[in-house]
XYZ file of C-alpha atoms in Angstrom:
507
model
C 89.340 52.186 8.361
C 86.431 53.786 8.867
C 85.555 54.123 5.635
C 86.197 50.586 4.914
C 83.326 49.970 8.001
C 81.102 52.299 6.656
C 81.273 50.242 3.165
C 80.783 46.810 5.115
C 77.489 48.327 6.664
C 76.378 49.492 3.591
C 73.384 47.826 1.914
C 73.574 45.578 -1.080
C 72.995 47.442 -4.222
C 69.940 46.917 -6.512
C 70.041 43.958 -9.108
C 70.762 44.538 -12.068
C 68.791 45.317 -15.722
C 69.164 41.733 -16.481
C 68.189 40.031 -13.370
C 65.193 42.093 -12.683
C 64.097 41.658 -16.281
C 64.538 37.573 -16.030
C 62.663 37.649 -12.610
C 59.667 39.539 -14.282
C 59.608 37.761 -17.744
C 60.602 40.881 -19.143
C 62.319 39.212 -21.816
C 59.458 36.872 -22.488
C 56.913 39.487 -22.727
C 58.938 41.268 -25.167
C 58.984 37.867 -27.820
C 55.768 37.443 -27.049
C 54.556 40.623 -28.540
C 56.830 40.505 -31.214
C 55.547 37.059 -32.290
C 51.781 38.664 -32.006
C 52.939 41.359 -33.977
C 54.485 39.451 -36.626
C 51.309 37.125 -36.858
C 48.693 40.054 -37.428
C 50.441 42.756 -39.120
C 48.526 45.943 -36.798
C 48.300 48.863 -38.861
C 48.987 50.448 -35.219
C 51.947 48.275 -33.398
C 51.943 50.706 -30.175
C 48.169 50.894 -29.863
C 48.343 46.466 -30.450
C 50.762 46.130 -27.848
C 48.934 48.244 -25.716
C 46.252 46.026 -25.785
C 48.265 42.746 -25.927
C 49.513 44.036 -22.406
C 45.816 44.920 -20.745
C 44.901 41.693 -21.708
C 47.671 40.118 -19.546
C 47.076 36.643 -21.369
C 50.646 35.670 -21.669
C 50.525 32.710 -19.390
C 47.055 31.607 -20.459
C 46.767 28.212 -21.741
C 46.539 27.526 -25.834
C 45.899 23.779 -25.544
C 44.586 21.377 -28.553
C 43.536 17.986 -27.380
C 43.720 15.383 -30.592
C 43.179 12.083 -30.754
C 41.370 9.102 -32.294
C 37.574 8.479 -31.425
C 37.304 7.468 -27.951
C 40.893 7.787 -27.007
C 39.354 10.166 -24.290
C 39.491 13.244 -25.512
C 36.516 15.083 -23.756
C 37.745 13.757 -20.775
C 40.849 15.068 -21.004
C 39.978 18.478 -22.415
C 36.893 19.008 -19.697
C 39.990 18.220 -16.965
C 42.240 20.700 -18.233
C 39.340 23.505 -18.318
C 38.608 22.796 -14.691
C 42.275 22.748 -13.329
C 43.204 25.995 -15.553
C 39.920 27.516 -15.114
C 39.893 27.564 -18.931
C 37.336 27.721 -22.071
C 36.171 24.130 -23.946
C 35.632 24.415 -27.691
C 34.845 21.889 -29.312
C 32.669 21.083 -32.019
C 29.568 20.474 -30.271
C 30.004 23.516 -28.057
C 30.524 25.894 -31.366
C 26.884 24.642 -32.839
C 24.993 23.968 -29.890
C 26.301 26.085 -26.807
C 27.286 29.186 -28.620
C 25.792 32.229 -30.325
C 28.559 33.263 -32.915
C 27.950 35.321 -36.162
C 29.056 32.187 -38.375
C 26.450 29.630 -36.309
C 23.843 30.491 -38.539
C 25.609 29.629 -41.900
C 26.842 26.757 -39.921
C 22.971 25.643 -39.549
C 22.219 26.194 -42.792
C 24.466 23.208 -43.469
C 22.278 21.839 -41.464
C 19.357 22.122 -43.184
C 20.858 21.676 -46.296
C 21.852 17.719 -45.185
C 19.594 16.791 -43.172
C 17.167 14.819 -45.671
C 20.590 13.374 -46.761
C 21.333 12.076 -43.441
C 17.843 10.904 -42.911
C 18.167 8.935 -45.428
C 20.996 7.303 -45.251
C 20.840 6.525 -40.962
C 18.392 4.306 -39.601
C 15.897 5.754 -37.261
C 17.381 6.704 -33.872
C 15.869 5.003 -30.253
C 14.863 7.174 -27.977
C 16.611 8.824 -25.794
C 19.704 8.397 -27.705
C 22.096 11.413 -28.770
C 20.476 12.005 -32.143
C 17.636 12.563 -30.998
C 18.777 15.868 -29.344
C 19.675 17.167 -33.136
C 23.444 15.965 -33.489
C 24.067 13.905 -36.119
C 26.193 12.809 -39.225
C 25.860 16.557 -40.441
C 28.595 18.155 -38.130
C 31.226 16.542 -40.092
C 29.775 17.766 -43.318
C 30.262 21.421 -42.630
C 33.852 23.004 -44.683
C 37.060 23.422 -42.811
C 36.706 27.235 -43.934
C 33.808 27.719 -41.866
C 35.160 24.966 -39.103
C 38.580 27.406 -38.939
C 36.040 30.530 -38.863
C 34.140 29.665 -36.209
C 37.164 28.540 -33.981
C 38.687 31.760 -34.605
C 35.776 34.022 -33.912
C 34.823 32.070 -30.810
C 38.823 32.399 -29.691
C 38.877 35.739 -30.033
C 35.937 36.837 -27.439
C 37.440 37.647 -24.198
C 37.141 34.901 -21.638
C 39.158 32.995 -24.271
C 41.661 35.781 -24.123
C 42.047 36.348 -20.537
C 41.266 32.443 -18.965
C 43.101 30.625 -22.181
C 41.447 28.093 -23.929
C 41.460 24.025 -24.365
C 40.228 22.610 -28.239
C 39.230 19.536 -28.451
C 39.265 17.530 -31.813
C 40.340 20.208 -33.770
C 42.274 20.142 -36.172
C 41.406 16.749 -37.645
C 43.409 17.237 -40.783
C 46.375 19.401 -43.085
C 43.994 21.974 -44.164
C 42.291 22.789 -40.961
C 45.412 22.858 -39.226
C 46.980 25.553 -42.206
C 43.708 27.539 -41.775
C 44.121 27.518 -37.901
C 47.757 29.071 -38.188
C 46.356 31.461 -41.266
C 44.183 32.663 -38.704
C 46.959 33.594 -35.993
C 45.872 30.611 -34.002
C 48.982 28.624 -32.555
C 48.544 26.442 -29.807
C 51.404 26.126 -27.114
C 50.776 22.733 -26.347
C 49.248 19.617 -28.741
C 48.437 16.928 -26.707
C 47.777 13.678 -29.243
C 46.217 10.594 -27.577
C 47.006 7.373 -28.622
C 45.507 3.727 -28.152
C 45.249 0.125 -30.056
C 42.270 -0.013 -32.767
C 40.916 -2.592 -30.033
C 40.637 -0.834 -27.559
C 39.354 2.075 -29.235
C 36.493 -0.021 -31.235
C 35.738 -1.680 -27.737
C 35.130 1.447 -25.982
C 32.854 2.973 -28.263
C 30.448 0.350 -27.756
C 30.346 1.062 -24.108
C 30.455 4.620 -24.555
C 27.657 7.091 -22.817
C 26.998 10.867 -22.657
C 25.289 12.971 -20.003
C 23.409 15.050 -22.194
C 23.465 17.712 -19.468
C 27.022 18.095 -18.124
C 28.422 16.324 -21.634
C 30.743 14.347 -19.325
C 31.553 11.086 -21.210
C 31.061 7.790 -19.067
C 31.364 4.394 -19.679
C 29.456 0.999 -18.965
C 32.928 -0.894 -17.652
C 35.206 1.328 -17.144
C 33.760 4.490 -15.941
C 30.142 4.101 -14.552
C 28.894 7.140 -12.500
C 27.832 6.228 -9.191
C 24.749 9.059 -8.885
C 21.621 7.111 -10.154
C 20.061 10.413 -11.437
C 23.153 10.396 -14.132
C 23.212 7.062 -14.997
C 19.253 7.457 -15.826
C 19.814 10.385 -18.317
C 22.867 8.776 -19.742
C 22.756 8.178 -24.020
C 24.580 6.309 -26.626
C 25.835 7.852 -28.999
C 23.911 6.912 -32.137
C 26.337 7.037 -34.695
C 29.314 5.247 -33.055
C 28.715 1.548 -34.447
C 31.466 -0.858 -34.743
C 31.617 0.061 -38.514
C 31.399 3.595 -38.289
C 34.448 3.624 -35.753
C 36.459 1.624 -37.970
C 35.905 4.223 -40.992
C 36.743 7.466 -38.460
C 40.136 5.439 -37.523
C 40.809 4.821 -41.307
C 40.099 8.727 -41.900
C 42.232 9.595 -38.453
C 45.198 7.171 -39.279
C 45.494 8.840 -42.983
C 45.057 12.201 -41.302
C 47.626 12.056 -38.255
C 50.947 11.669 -39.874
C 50.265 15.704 -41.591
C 49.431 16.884 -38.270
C 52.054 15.470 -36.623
C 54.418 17.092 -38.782
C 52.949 20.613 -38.477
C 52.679 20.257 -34.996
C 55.970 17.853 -33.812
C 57.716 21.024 -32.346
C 54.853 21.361 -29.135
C 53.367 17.850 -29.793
C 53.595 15.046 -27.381
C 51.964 11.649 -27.853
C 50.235 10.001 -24.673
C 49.335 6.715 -24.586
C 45.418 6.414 -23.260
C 45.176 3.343 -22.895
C 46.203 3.330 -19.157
C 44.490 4.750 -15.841
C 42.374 7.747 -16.738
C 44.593 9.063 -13.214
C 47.648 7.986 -15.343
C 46.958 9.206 -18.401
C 45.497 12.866 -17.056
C 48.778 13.554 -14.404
C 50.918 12.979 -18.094
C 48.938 15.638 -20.006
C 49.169 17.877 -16.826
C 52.901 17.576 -16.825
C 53.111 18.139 -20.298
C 50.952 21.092 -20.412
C 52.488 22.781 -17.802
C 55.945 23.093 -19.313
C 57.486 25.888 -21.201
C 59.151 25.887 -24.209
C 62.304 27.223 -24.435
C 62.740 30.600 -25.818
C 65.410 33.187 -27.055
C 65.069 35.053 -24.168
C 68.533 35.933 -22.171
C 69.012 33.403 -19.612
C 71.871 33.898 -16.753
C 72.373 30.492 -14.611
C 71.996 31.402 -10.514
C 71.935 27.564 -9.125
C 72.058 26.494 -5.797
C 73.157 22.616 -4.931
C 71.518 21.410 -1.662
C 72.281 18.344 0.002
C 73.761 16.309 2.775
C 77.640 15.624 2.839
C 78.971 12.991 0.237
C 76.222 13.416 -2.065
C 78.192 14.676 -5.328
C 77.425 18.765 -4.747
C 81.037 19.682 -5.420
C 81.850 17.289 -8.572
C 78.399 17.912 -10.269
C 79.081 21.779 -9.236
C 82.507 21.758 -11.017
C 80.877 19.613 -14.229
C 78.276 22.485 -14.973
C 80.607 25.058 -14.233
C 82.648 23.732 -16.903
C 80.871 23.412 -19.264
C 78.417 26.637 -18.851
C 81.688 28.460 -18.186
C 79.353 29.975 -15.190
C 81.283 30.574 -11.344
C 81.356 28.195 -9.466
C 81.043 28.945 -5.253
C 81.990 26.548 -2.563
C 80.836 28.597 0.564
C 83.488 26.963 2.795
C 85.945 27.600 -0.150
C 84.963 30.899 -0.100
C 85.623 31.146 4.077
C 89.235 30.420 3.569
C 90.321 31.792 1.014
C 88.774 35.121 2.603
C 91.069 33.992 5.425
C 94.085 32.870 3.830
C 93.666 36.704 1.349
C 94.347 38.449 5.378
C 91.027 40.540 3.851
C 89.294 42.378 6.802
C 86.636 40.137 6.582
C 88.794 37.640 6.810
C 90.527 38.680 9.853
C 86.903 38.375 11.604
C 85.953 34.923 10.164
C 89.382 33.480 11.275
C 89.076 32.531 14.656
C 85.661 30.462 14.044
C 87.987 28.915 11.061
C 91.032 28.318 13.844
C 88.421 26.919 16.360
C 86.172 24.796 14.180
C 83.339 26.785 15.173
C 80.564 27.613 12.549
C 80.708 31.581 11.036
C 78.145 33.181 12.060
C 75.480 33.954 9.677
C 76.357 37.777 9.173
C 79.704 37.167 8.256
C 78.817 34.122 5.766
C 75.938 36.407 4.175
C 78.558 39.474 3.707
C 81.197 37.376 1.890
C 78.556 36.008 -0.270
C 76.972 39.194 -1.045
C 80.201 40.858 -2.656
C 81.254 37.869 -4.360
C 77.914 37.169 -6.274
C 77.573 41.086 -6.933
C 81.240 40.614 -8.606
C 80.656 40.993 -12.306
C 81.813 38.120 -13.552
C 79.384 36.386 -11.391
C 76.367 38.865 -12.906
C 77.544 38.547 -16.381
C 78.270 35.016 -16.438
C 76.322 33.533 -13.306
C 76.967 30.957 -10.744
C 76.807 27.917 -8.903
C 76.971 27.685 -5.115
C 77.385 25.185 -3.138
C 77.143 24.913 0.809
C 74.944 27.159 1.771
C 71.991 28.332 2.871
C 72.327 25.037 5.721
C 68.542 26.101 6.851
C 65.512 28.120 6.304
C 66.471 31.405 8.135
C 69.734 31.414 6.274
C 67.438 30.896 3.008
C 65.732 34.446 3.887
C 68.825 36.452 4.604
C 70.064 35.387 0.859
C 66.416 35.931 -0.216
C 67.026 39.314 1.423
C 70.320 40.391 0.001
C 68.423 40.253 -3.353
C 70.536 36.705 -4.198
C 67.804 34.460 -5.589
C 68.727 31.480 -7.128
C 66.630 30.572 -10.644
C 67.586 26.479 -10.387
C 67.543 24.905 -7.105
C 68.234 21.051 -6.618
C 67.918 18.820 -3.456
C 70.713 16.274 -3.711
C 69.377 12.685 -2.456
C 71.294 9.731 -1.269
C 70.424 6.647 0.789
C 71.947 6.742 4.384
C 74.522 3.715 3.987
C 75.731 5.350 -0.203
C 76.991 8.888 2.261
C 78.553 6.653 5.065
C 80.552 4.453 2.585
C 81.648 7.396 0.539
C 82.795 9.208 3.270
C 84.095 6.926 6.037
C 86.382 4.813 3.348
C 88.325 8.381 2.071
C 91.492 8.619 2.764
C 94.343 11.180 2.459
C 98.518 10.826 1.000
C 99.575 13.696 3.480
C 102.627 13.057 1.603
C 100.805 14.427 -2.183
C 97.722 15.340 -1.091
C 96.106 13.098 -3.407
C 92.806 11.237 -2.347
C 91.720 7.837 -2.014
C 88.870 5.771 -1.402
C 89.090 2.313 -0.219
C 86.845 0.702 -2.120
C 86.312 2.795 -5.325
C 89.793 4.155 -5.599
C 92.564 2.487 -3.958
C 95.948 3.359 -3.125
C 97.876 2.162 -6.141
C 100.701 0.531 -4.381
C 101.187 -0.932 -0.306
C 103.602 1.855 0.374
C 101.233 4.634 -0.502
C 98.442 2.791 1.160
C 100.387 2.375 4.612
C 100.877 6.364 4.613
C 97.184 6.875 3.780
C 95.344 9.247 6.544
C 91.647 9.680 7.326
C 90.433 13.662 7.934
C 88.264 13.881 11.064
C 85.767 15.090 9.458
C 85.118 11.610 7.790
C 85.532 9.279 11.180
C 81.605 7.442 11.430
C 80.732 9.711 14.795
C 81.393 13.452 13.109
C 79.869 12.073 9.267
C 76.551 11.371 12.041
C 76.861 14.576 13.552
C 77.038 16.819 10.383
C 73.894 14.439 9.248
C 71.652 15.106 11.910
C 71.910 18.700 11.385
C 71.289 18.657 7.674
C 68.032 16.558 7.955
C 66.934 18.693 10.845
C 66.646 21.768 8.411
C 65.975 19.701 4.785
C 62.341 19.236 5.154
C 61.800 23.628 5.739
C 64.446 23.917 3.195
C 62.082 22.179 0.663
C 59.388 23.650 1.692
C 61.185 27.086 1.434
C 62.154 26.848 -2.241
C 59.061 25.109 -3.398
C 60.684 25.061 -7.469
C 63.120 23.222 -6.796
C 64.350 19.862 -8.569
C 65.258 16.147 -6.927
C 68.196 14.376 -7.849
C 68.954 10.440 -7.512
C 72.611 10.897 -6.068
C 73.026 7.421 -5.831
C 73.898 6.686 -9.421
C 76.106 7.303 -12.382
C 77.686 10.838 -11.957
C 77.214 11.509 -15.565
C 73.770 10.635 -15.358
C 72.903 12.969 -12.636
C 74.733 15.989 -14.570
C 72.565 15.152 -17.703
C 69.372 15.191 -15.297
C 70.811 18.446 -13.910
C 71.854 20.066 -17.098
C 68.125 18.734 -18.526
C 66.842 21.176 -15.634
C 69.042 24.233 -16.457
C 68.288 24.967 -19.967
C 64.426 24.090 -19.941
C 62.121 27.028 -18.378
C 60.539 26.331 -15.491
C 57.248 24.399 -15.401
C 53.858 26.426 -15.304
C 51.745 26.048 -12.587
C 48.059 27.718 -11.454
C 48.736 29.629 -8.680
């Protein structure tokens, strides 16, 4: 016996190999430097990975920002660099902001095209954006040296360490193969989309701030400072005519890049809300792609009684073949086993009192540290009912990896619980409305549990909502689930959840 006390008072043991590497991205890290290895071939792997781990970039964003002219792509890529804290390149930037060893030759296209372009574009107005030196000639420079300069300005450190956004690039096949000859592979393509339309219509309204190179326009995005609107310029070279030949060039262009890139590509539509169309890219850019790194399910199913915990709980377990944990399942059948434990938590059971927390935690504890529950995982259901009981599971080391608050309309959980009924004859269960007795003898026998009578459903209610809100605010990762629909629908919501990594966010 006193052995037996001595074990109960013991502390929970350490998690194990797996768990602590999924909770540091162990197994992440590891593909990751494999993947770098594989793309550039070190003559020294250790002394590589070495470095790959100082620079701690892993979670730095890779982000290309593609689109048609004027679909908004500026604005989009100077929002991401702000919310990530992040490095624009573009092509304007490379020629004009930066000092890279391939600028020069870059120039010297320049030079070499300028009488060209003089000749063949009529003579800017003043103050307008060719006048500040960019012109026609940018597009005339090779892909090589294009996919060279992106490269060598990619590879300077605050690209490394804050991640980078690149906007407009690449426009075609061949810059894209140069890009990924190069070990460049972004994590994320976002491609813009909008009507020919509306894309010739907002060119003709389009303005720069030469300063800030914000993009504003004259109906749909007028700055309110007067200083900016006095420095604002047209761009010269975005006539009706010349945006109808760069759409003829994109449209040929997109269908190669969309190939090469369909695996992290997503297609926004921009012609929308700039709000609208910047909270898409955001969501987009902020997920993860799943991996081959070892992934054991720990899910916890929160919600208020009636809302579908138990059935979508036995639907995943099913099918993930993971363990699935009803606390108050768990509290009798520690009762009905005679366990020691058992013998304490049976007189709350008897008296309809709830367990106290210490008892609860200690069942859970050695039945998630079981090893089919490590090797396989689990789903539990039931508990933690508030915030405190959140940090005593946080504290036994049992940290769920998929949360989801279960939510249902107030009048769906008093109809689905007030109309069940009970054969005490079979012990099968009805429902008035959606599953009726089959015949009027079964019916007449039919009993309602306690539990379910409209004053107790209240009761049990008014607790749960009391703790929900510091609940949520407790396991801030956590999903929402519509529980007033299709069960089916919710479990492929759910199971969407599971095998997707979580969502990036800037801490």
């Amino acid at each position: 016996m006193a052995e037996e006390e001595e074990e109960d008072a013991a502390p929970p043991p350490p998690p194990p190999a797996g768990i602590y590497a999924e909770e540091r991205g162990l197994f992440q890290l590891l593909q990751n430097m494999l993947e770098e290895l594989l793309i550039h071939k070190p003559d020294d792997p250790i002394e590589f990975m070495i470095n790959h781990l100082k620079q701690n970039n892993d979670d730095a964003p890779r982000i290309c920002v593609l689109g048609p002219p004027a679909s908004g792509k500026t604005t989009v890529a100077m929002w991401l660099c702000k919310h990530f804290n992040a490095i624009r390149v573009s092509q304007e930037t490379l020629l004009f902001k930066e000092v890279l060893m391939q600028t020069e030759e870059a120039k010297a296209y320049k030079e070499r095209n300028q009488a060209t372009v003089a000749a063949l574009t009529p003579k800017p107005r003043a103050g307008s954006l060719r006048s500040l030196g960019q012109c026609h000639w940018i597009w005339k420079i090779p892909n090589a040296l294009w996919a060279n300069l992106i490269q060598e300005r990619l590879s300077n450190v605050d690209c490394i360490k804050q991640g980078w956004i690149l906007e407009g690039f690449p426009e075609n096949q061949e810059q894209a193969w140069m890009l990924q000859s190069s070990g460049i592979f972004p994590r994320h393509v976002v491609m813009l989309y909008a009507p020919d339309t509306v894309l010739i219509e907002r060119s003709g309204g389009k303005r720069l701030d030469p300063l800030t190179q914000e993009v504003f326009h004259t109906t749909f995005d007028w700055p309110s400072d007067p200083l900016v609107q006095q420095r604002l310029v047209k761009p010269e070279d975005l006539s009706e005519q010349e945006v109808s030949k760069k759409l003829l060039e994109y449209h040929r262009n997109f269908p190669d890049i969309f190939h090469i890139y369909q695996k992290v590509l997503k297609s926004i539509n921009a012609d929308q809300p700039s709000v609208d169309v910047l909270s898409k890219v955001l969501a987009f850019v902020q997920t993860r792609h799943r991996s081959a790194a070892p992934f054991t399910p720990r899910i916890l199913f929160l919600g208020p009684p009636g809302s579908g915990k138990s059935l979508q709980a036995a639907l995943i377990a099913q099918k993930y073949d993971v363990i699935n944990l009803c606390c108050g399942q768990l509290l009798k059948e520690a009762v009905a086993d005679n366990t020691k434990l058992g013998e304490l938590i049976k007189p709350y059971i008897d008296s309809g009192c709830p367990v106290p927390d210490k008892l609860v935690l200690k069942l859970l504890t050695a039945r998630l540290s079981a090893l089919d529950c490590l090797s396989k995982g689990w789903v539990l259901s039931g508990f933690p009912r508030d915030v405190e009981q959140g940090k005593q599971l946080q504290k036994a080391q049992i940290n769920p990896n998929r949360v989801f608050f279960f939510h249902l309309p107030h009048e769906s959980i008093m109809e689905r619980l007030s109309q069940r009924r009970t054969d005490p004859v079979t012990g099968e269960r009805y429902h008035i409305t959606f599953r009726p007795a089959p015949t009027p003898e079964i019916q007449a026998r039919l009993r309602q549990n306690p539990r379910d009578e409209e004053e107790n459903i209240e009761k049990r209610l008014d607790i749960y909502y009391s703790n929900v809100k510091a609940l949520e605010d407790f396991y801030q990762d956590a999903f929402y689930v519509n529980a007033d629909q299709d069960p089916y629908v919710i479990f492929e919501f759910i199971e969407s959840c599971i095998i997707k990594p979580l969502p990036y966010k800037k801490h």
